Each structure stands twice: as C-alpha cells, then as structure tokens.
PDB file of C-alpha atoms and ligand atoms in Angstrom:
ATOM      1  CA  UNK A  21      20.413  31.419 -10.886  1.00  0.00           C
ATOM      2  CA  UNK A  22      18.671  33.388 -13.340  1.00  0.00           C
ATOM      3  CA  UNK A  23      20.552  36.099 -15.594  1.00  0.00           C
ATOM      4  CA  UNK A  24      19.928  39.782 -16.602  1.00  0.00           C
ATOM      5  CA  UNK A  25      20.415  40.554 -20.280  1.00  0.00           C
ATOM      6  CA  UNK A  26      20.802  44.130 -20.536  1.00  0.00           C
ATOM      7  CA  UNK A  27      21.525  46.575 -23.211  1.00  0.00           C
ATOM      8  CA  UNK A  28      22.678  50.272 -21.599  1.00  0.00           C
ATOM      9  CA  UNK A  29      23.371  52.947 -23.365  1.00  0.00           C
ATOM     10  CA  UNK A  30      24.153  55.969 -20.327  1.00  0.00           C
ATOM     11  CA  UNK A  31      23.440  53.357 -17.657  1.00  0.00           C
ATOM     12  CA  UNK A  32      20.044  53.895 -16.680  1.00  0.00           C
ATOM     13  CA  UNK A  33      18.670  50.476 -17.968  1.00  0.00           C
ATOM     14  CA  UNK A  34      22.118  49.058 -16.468  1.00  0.00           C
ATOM     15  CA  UNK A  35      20.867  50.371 -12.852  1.00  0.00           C
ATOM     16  CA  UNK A  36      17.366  48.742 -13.330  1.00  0.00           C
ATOM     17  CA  UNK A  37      19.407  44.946 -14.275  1.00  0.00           C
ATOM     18  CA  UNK A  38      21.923  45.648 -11.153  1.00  0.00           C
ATOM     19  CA  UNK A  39      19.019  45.946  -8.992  1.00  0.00           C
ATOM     20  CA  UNK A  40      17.245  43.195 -10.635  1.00  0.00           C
ATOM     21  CA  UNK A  41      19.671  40.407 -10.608  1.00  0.00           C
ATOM     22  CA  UNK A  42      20.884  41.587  -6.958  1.00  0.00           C
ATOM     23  CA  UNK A  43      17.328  40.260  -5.630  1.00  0.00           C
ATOM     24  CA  UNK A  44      17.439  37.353  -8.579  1.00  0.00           C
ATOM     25  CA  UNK A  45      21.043  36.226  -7.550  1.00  0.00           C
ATOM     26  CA  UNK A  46      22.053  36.325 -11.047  1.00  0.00           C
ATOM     27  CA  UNK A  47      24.831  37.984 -13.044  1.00  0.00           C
ATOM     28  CA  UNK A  48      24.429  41.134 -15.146  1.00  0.00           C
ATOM     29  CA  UNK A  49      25.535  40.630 -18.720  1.00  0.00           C
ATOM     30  CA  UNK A  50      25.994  43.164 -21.096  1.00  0.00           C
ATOM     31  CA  UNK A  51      24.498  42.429 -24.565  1.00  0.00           C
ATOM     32  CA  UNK A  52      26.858  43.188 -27.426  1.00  0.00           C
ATOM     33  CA  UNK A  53      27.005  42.279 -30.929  1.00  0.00           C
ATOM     34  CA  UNK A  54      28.342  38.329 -30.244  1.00  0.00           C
ATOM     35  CA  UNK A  55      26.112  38.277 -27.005  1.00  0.00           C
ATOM     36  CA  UNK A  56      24.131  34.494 -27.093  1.00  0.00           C
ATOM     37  CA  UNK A  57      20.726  34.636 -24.664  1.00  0.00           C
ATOM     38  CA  UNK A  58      20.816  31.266 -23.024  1.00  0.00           C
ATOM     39  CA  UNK A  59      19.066  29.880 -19.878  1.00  0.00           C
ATOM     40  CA  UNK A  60      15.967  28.072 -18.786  1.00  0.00           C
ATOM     41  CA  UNK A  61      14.742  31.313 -17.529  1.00  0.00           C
ATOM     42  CA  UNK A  62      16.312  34.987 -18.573  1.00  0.00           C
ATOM     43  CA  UNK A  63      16.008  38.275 -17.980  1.00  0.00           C
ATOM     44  CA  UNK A  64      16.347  40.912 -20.270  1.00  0.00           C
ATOM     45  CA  UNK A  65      16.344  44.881 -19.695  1.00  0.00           C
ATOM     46  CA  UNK A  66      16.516  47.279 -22.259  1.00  0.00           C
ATOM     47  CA  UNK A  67      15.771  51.029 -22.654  1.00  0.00           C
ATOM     48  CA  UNK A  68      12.581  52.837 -25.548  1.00  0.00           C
ATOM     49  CA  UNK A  69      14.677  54.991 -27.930  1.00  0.00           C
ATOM     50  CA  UNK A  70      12.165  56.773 -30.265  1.00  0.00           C
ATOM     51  CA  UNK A  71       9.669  54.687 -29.618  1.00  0.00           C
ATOM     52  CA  UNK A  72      11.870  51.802 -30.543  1.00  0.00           C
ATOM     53  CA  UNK A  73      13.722  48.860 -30.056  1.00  0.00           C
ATOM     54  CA  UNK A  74      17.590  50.025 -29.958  1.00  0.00           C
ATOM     55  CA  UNK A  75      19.062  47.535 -32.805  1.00  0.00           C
ATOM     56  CA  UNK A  76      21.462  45.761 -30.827  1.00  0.00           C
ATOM     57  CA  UNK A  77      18.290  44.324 -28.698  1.00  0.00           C
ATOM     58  CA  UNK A  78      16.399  43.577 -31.976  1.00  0.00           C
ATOM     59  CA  UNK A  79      18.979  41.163 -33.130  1.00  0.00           C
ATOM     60  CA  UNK A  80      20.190  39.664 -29.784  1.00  0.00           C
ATOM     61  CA  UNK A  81      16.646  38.518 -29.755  1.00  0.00           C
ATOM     62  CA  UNK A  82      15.819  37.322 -32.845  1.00  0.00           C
ATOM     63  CA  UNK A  83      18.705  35.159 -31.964  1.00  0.00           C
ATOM     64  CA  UNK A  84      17.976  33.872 -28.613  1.00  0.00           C
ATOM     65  CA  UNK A  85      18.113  30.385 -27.296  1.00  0.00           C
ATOM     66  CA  UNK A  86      16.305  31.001 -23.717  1.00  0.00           C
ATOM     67  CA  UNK A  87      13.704  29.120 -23.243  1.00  0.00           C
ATOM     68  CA  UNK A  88      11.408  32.183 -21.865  1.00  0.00           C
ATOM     69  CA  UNK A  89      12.343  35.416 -20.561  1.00  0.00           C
ATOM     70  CA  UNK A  90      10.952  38.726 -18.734  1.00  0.00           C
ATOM     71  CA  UNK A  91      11.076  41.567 -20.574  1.00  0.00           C
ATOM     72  CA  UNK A  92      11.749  45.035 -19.072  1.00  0.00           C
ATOM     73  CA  UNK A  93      11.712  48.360 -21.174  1.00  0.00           C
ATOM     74  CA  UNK A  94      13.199  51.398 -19.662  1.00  0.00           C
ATOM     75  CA  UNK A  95      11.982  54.898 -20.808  1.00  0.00           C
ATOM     76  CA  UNK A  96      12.578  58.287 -20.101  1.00  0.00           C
ATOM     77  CA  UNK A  97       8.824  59.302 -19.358  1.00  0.00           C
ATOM     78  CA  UNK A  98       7.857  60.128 -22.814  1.00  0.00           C
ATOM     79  CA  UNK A  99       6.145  57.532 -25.138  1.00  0.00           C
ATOM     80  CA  UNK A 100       7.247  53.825 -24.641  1.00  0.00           C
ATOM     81  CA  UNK A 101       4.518  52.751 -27.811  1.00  0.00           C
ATOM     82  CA  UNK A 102       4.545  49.255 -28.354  1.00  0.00           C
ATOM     83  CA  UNK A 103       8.353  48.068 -27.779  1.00  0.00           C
ATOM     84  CA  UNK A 104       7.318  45.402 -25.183  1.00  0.00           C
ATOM     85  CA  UNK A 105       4.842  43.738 -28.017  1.00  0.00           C
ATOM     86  CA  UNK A 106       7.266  44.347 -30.569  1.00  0.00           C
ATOM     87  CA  UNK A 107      10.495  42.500 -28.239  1.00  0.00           C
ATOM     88  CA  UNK A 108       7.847  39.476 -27.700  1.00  0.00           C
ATOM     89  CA  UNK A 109       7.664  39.431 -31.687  1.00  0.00           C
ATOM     90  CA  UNK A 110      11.125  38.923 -32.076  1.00  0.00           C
ATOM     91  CA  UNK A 111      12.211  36.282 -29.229  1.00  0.00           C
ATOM     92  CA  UNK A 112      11.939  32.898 -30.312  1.00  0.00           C
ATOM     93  CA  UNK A 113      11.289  31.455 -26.657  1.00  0.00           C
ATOM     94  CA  UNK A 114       8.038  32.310 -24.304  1.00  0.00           C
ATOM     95  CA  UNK A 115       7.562  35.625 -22.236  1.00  0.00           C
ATOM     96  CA  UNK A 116       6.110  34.940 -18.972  1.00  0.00           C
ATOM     97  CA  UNK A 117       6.024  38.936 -17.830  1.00  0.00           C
ATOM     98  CA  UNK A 118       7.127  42.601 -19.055  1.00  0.00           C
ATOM     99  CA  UNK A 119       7.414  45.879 -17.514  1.00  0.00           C
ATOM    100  CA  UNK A 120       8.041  49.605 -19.081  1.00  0.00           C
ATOM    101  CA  UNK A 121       9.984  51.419 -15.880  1.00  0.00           C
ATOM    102  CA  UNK A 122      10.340  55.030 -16.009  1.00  0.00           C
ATOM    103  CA  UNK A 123      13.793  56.170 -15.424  1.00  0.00           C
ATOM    104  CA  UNK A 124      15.282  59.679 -15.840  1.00  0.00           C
ATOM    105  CA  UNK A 125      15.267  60.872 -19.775  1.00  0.00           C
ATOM    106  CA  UNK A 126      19.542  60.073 -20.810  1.00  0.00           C
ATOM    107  CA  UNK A 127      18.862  63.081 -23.048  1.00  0.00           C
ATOM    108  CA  UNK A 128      17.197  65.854 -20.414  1.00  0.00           C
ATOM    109  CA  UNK A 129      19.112  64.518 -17.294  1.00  0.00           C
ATOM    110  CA  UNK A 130      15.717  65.025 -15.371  1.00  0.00           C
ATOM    111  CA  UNK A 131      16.880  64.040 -12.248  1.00  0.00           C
ATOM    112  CA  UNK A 132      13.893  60.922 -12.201  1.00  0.00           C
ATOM    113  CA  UNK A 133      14.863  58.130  -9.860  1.00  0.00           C
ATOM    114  CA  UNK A 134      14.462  54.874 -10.744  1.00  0.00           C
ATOM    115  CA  UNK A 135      12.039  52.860  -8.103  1.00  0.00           C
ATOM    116  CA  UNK A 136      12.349  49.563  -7.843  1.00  0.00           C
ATOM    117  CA  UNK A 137       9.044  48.240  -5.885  1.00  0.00           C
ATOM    118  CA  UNK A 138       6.614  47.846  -8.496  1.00  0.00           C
ATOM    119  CA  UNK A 139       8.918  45.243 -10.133  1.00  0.00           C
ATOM    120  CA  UNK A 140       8.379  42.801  -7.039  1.00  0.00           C
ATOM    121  CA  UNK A 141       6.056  41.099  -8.550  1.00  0.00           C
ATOM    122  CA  UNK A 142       8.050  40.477 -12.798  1.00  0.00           C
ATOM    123  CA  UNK A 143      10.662  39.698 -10.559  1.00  0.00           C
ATOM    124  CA  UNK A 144       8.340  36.882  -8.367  1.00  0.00           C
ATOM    125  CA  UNK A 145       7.224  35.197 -10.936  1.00  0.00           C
ATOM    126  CA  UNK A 146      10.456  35.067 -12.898  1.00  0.00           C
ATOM    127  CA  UNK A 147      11.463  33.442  -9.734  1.00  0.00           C
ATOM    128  CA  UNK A 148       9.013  31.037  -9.580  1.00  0.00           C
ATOM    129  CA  UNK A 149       8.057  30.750 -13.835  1.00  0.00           C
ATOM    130  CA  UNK A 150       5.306  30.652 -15.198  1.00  0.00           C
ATOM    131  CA  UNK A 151       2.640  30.609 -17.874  1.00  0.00           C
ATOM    132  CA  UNK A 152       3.105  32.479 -21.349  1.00  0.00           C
ATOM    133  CA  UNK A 153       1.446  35.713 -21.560  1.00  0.00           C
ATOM    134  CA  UNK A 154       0.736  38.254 -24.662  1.00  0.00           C
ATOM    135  CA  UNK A 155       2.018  41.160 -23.855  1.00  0.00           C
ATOM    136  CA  UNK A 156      -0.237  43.964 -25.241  1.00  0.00           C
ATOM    137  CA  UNK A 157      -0.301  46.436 -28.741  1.00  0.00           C
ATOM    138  CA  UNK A 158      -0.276  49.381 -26.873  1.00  0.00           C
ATOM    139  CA  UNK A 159      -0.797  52.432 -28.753  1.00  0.00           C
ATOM    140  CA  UNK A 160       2.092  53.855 -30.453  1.00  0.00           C
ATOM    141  CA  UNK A 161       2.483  57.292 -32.927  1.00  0.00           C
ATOM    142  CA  UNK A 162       2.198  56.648 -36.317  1.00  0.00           C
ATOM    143  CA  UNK A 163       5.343  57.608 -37.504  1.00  0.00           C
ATOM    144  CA  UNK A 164       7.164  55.460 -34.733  1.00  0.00           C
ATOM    145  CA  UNK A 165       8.284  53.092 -37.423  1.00  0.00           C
ATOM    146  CA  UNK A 166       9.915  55.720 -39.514  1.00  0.00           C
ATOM    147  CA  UNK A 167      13.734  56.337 -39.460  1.00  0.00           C
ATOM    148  CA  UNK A 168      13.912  55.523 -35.826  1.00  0.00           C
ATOM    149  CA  UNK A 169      17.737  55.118 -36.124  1.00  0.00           C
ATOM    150  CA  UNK A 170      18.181  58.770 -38.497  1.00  0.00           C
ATOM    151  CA  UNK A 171      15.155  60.467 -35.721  1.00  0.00           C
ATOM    152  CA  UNK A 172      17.308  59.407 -32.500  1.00  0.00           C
ATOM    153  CA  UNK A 173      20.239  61.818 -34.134  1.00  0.00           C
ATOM    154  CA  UNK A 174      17.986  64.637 -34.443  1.00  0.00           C
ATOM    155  CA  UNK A 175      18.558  67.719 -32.326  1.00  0.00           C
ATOM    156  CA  UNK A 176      20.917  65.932 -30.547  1.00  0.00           C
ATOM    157  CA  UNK A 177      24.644  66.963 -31.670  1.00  0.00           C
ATOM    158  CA  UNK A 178      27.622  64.514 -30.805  1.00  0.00           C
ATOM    159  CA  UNK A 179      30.152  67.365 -30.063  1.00  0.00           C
ATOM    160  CA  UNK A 180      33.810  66.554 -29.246  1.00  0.00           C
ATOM    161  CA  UNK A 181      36.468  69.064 -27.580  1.00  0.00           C
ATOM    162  CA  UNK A 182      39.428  69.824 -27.514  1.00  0.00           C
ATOM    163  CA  UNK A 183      40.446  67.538 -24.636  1.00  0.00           C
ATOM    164  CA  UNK A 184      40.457  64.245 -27.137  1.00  0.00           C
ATOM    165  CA  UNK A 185      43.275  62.648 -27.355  1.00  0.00           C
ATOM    166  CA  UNK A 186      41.747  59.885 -30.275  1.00  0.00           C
ATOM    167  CA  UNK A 187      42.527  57.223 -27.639  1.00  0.00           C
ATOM    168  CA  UNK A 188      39.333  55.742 -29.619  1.00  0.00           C
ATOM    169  CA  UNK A 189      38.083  54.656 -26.295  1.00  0.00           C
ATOM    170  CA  UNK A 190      34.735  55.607 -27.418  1.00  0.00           C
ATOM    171  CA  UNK A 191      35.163  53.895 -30.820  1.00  0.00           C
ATOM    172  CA  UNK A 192      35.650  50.643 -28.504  1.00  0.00           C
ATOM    173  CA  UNK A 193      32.386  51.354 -26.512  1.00  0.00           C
ATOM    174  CA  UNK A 194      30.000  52.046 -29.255  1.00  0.00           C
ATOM    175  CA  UNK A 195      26.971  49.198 -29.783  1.00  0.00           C
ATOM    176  CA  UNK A 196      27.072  50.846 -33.848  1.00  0.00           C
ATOM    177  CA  UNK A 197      31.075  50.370 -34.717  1.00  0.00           C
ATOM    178  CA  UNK A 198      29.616  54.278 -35.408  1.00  0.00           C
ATOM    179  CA  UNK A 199      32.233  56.048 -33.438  1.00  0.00           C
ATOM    180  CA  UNK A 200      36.192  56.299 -35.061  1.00  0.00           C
ATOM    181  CA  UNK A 201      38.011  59.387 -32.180  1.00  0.00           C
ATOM    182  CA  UNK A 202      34.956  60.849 -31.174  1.00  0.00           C
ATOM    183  CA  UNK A 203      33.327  61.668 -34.834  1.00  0.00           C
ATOM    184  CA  UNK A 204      30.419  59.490 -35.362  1.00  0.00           C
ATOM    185  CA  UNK A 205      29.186  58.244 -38.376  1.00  0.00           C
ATOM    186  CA  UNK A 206      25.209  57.639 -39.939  1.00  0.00           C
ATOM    187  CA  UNK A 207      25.099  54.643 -37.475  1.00  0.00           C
ATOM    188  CA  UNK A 208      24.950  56.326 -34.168  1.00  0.00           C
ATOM    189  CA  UNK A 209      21.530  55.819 -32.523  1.00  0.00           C
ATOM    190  CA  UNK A 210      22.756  58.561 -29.923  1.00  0.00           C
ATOM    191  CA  UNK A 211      23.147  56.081 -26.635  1.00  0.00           C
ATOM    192  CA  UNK A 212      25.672  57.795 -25.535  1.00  0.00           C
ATOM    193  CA  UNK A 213      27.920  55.269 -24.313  1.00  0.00           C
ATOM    194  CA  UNK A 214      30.742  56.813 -25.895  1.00  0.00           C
ATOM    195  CA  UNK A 215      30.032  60.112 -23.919  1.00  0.00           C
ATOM    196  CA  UNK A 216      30.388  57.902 -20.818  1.00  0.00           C
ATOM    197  CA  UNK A 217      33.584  55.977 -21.794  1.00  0.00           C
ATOM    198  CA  UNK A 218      35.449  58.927 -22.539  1.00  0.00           C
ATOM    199  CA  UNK A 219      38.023  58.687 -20.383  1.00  0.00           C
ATOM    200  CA  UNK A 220      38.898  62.829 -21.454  1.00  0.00           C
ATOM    201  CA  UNK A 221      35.412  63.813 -20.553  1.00  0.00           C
ATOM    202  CA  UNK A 222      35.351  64.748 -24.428  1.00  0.00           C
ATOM    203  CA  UNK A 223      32.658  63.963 -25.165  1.00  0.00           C
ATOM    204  CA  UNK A 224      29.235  65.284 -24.887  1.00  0.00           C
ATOM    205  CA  UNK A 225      25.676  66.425 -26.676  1.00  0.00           C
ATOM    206  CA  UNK A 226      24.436  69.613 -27.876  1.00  0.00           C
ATOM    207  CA  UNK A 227      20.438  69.522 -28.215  1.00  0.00           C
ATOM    208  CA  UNK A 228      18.863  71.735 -30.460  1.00  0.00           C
ATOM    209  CA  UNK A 229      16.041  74.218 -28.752  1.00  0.00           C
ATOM    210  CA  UNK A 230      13.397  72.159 -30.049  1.00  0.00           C
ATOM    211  CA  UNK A 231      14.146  68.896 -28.695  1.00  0.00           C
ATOM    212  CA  UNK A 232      15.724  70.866 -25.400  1.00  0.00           C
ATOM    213  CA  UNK A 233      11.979  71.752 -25.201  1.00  0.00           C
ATOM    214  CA  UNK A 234       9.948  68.628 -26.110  1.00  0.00           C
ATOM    215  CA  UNK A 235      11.708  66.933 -23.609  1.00  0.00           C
ATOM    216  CA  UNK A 236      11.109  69.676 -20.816  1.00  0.00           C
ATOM    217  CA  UNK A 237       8.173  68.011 -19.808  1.00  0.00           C
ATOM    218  CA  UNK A 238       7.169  63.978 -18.327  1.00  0.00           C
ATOM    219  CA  UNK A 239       4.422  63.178 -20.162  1.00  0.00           C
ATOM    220  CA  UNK A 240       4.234  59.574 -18.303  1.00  0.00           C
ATOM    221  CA  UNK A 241       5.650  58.369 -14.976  1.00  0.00           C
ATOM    222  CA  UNK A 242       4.067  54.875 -14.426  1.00  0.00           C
ATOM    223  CA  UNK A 243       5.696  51.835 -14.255  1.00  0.00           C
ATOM    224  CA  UNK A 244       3.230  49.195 -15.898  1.00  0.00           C
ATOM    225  CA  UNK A 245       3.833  45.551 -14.887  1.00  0.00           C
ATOM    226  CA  UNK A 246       2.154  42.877 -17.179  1.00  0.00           C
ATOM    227  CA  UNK A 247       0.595  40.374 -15.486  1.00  0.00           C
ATOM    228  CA  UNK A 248      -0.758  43.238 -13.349  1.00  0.00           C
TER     229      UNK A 248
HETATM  230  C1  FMN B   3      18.235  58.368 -28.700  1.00  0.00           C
HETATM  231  C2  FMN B   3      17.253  58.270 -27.577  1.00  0.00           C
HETATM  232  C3  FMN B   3      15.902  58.130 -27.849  1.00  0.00           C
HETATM  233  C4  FMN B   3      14.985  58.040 -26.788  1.00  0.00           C
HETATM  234  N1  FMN B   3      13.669  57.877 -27.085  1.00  0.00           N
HETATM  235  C5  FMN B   3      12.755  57.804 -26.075  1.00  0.00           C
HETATM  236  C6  FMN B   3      11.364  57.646 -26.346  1.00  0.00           C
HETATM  237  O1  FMN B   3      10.909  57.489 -27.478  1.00  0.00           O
HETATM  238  N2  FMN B   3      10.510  57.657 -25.298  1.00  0.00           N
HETATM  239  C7  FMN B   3      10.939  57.809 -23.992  1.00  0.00           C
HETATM  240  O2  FMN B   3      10.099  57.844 -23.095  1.00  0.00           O
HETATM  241  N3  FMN B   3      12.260  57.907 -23.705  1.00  0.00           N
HETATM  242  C8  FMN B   3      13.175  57.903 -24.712  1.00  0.00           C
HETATM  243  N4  FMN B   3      14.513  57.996 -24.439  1.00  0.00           N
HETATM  244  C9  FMN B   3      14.950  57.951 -23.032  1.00  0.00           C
HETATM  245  C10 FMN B   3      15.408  56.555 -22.669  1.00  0.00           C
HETATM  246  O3  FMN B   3      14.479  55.575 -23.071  1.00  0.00           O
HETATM  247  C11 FMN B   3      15.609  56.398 -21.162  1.00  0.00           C
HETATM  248  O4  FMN B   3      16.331  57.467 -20.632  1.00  0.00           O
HETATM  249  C12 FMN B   3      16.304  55.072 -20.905  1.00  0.00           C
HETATM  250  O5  FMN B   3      16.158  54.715 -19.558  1.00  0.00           O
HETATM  251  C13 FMN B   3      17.777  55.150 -21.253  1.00  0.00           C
HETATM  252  O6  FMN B   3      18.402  53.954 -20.882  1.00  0.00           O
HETATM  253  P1  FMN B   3      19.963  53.761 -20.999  1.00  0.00           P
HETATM  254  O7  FMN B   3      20.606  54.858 -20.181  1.00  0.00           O
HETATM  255  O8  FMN B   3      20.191  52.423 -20.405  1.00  0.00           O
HETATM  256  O9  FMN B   3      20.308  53.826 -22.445  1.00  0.00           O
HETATM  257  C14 FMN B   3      15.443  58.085 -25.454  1.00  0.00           C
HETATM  258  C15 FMN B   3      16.813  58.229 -25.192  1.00  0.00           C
HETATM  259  C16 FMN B   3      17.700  58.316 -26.241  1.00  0.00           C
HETATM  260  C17 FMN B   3      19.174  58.452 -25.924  1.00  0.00           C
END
C-alpha cells in the first residue's frame, strides 16, 4: 500500500491525491502541522503558491522519515518556478519521480480540469520503485524568493459577511493558526481553506483589478512528468 501526502488548500491538489491513491490503493492523508511522512515508499501532492512551497509542506518535509517519495506540484497555469527542486532539497529520503499538474487557478476559478493520464507513468514507477533522480532547477522569477507568504495576500482580500456566526470553524481549518471568526491575521498564505469550511458560506475573497487581471490569462497548461 503506498500513501498520498497531500497538503490542500481549496481542494484542487486534494482531487489530484484522491485520484492518485485510488489507482495506488493507498489512503489519502492530510498533512497538518503534527503530520509524520512515513513509509517505504510515499506520495506526496502539494499545490505552487507564488512560486512557492506553501509552509506547511516545507516543514512536513524537512521532517520526513520516508524512505523515498514522488513528488507532485499542483499549479494553477501560471509559473510553477522551481518548487519541485526546491521540495527535493528539503526531504531527507530519495525522490524517484515528480510532476507539476495544471489544475484550475483556486484564485480565478478558471474552470481547468484536472487530467489525470499523463501521471500513468509517476504513478508506475512509484508502483514498482525505483532509482533516485534530480529533479531539475527550472527557471524561476527573480523575486520568487521574496515575501512569498506577505505576496500570496496581495490583491486578494479575505472578506467576511454578515452571515458569521464566529463558530470559528474556519479558525479550526486554517494550516497558519491565522484565522480567529473569520478575521485573519499576517499569517494567512490565502489557501482558502477557511472559505471552504465555512459552514455560513461567510467567507470569501475580494481580488483587486490587478491581480483579477494577471490571472485572466493561462500562461502554461502542461503537465511535466520527470522521468519523462
Ligand atoms: C495564494 C496562492 C498563490 C498561488 N500562486 C500560484 C503561482 O505562483 N503559480 C501558479 O501557477 N498557480 C498559483 N496558484 C494556484 C494554485 O497553485 C493552484 O490553483 C493549486 O492547484 C491550488 O491547489 P489547492 O486547491 O490544493 O490549494 C496560487 C494559488 C493561491 C491560493
């Protein structure tokens, strides 16, 4: 049985696990703060925010006990940069295979599917393990490394309506501890799990007409499997 690690924020990298460990035969388990990465082989799904690691993944695997892992980065067909090289960085074990999957952008609802067939193969040699590969510095933009928590709040307003209740339900969701009755704090990385776990509907994000715009467009639709 081999486990999916997987760290969703509005459920699009939580789709790419489900499918995942349905044709693995493994369990989906959520990564929170306590969440230990153990297993001969693992693997572990995570979504690009601003180029980025989100830091609940960065410290899950910097203290991982898996022996090796594939690594799969979901992104909302904008820039992925080098998150794949940087997650090898940080786990301790071996990486045998990576992928960056497109899915639909959690901040322009695009309406991109998710397609599972070019993962047969990660998900093959997972099966079977395998030889340790490097996964690649891909080019990323130079300010990528700056602020990524303080640029993933930009533009994007956490507003909360009248319908709260403060059943803190959202406070109890969020990856940050950022969230106390829908007002978030400095933490927030903008996930928006607690938008989902509203059980009010309360919840939701305002983007200013800047970002509204950047993210009008897909700059990149390909899923990119590593060992190709
Ligand atoms: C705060 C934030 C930052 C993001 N930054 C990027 C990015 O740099 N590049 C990109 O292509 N997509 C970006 N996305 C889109 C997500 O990577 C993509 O929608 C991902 O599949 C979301 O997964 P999740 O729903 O499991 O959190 C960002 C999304 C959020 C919420």
């Amino acid at each position: 049985m081999i486990d999916v690690y997987c760290f969703s924020g509005a459920g699009h990298s939580a789709e790419v696990a489900a499918h995942c460990a349905e044709r693995l035969g493994g369990r989906v388990i959520s990564i929170g703060e306590e969440t230990k990465c153990r297993g001969e082989r693992v693997l572990i799904v995570f979504p690009v925010y601003c180029e980025n690691l989100p830091p609940p993944v960065a410290g899950f695997l910097r203290r991982a006990e898996a022996g090796c892992a594939a690594l799969i980065a979901t992104y909302g067909g904008m820039s992925y940069g080098r998150v794949l090289y940087d997650a090898q960085q940080l786990f301790p074990g071996s990486v045998i295979a990576g992928a960056y999957v497109p899915t639909e952008h959690s901040l322009a609802r695009d309406g991109w599917r998710f397609d599972g067939a070019p993962l047969a193969s990660l998900l093959a040699k997972l099966s079977e393990g395998g030889t340790e590969i490097m996964l690649p510095k891909t080019p990323k933009h130079f300010f990528s490394d700056f602020a990524p928590a303080w640029r993933s709040r930009i533009g994007a307003k956490l507003v909360r309506d009248g319908n709260c209740t403060g059943c803190n339900a959202c406070g109890a969701a969020c990856p940050m501890g950022a969230m106390q009755q829908g007002r978030a704090n400095r933490d927030c990385i903008r996930c928006l799990r607690c938008v989902l776990a509203c059980p009010q509907g309360a919840l939701s994000v305002r983007l200013s007409p800047v970002l509204k715009h950047y993210l009008r467009r897909r700059r990149c639709n390909d899923t990119i499997v590593y060992p190709d």
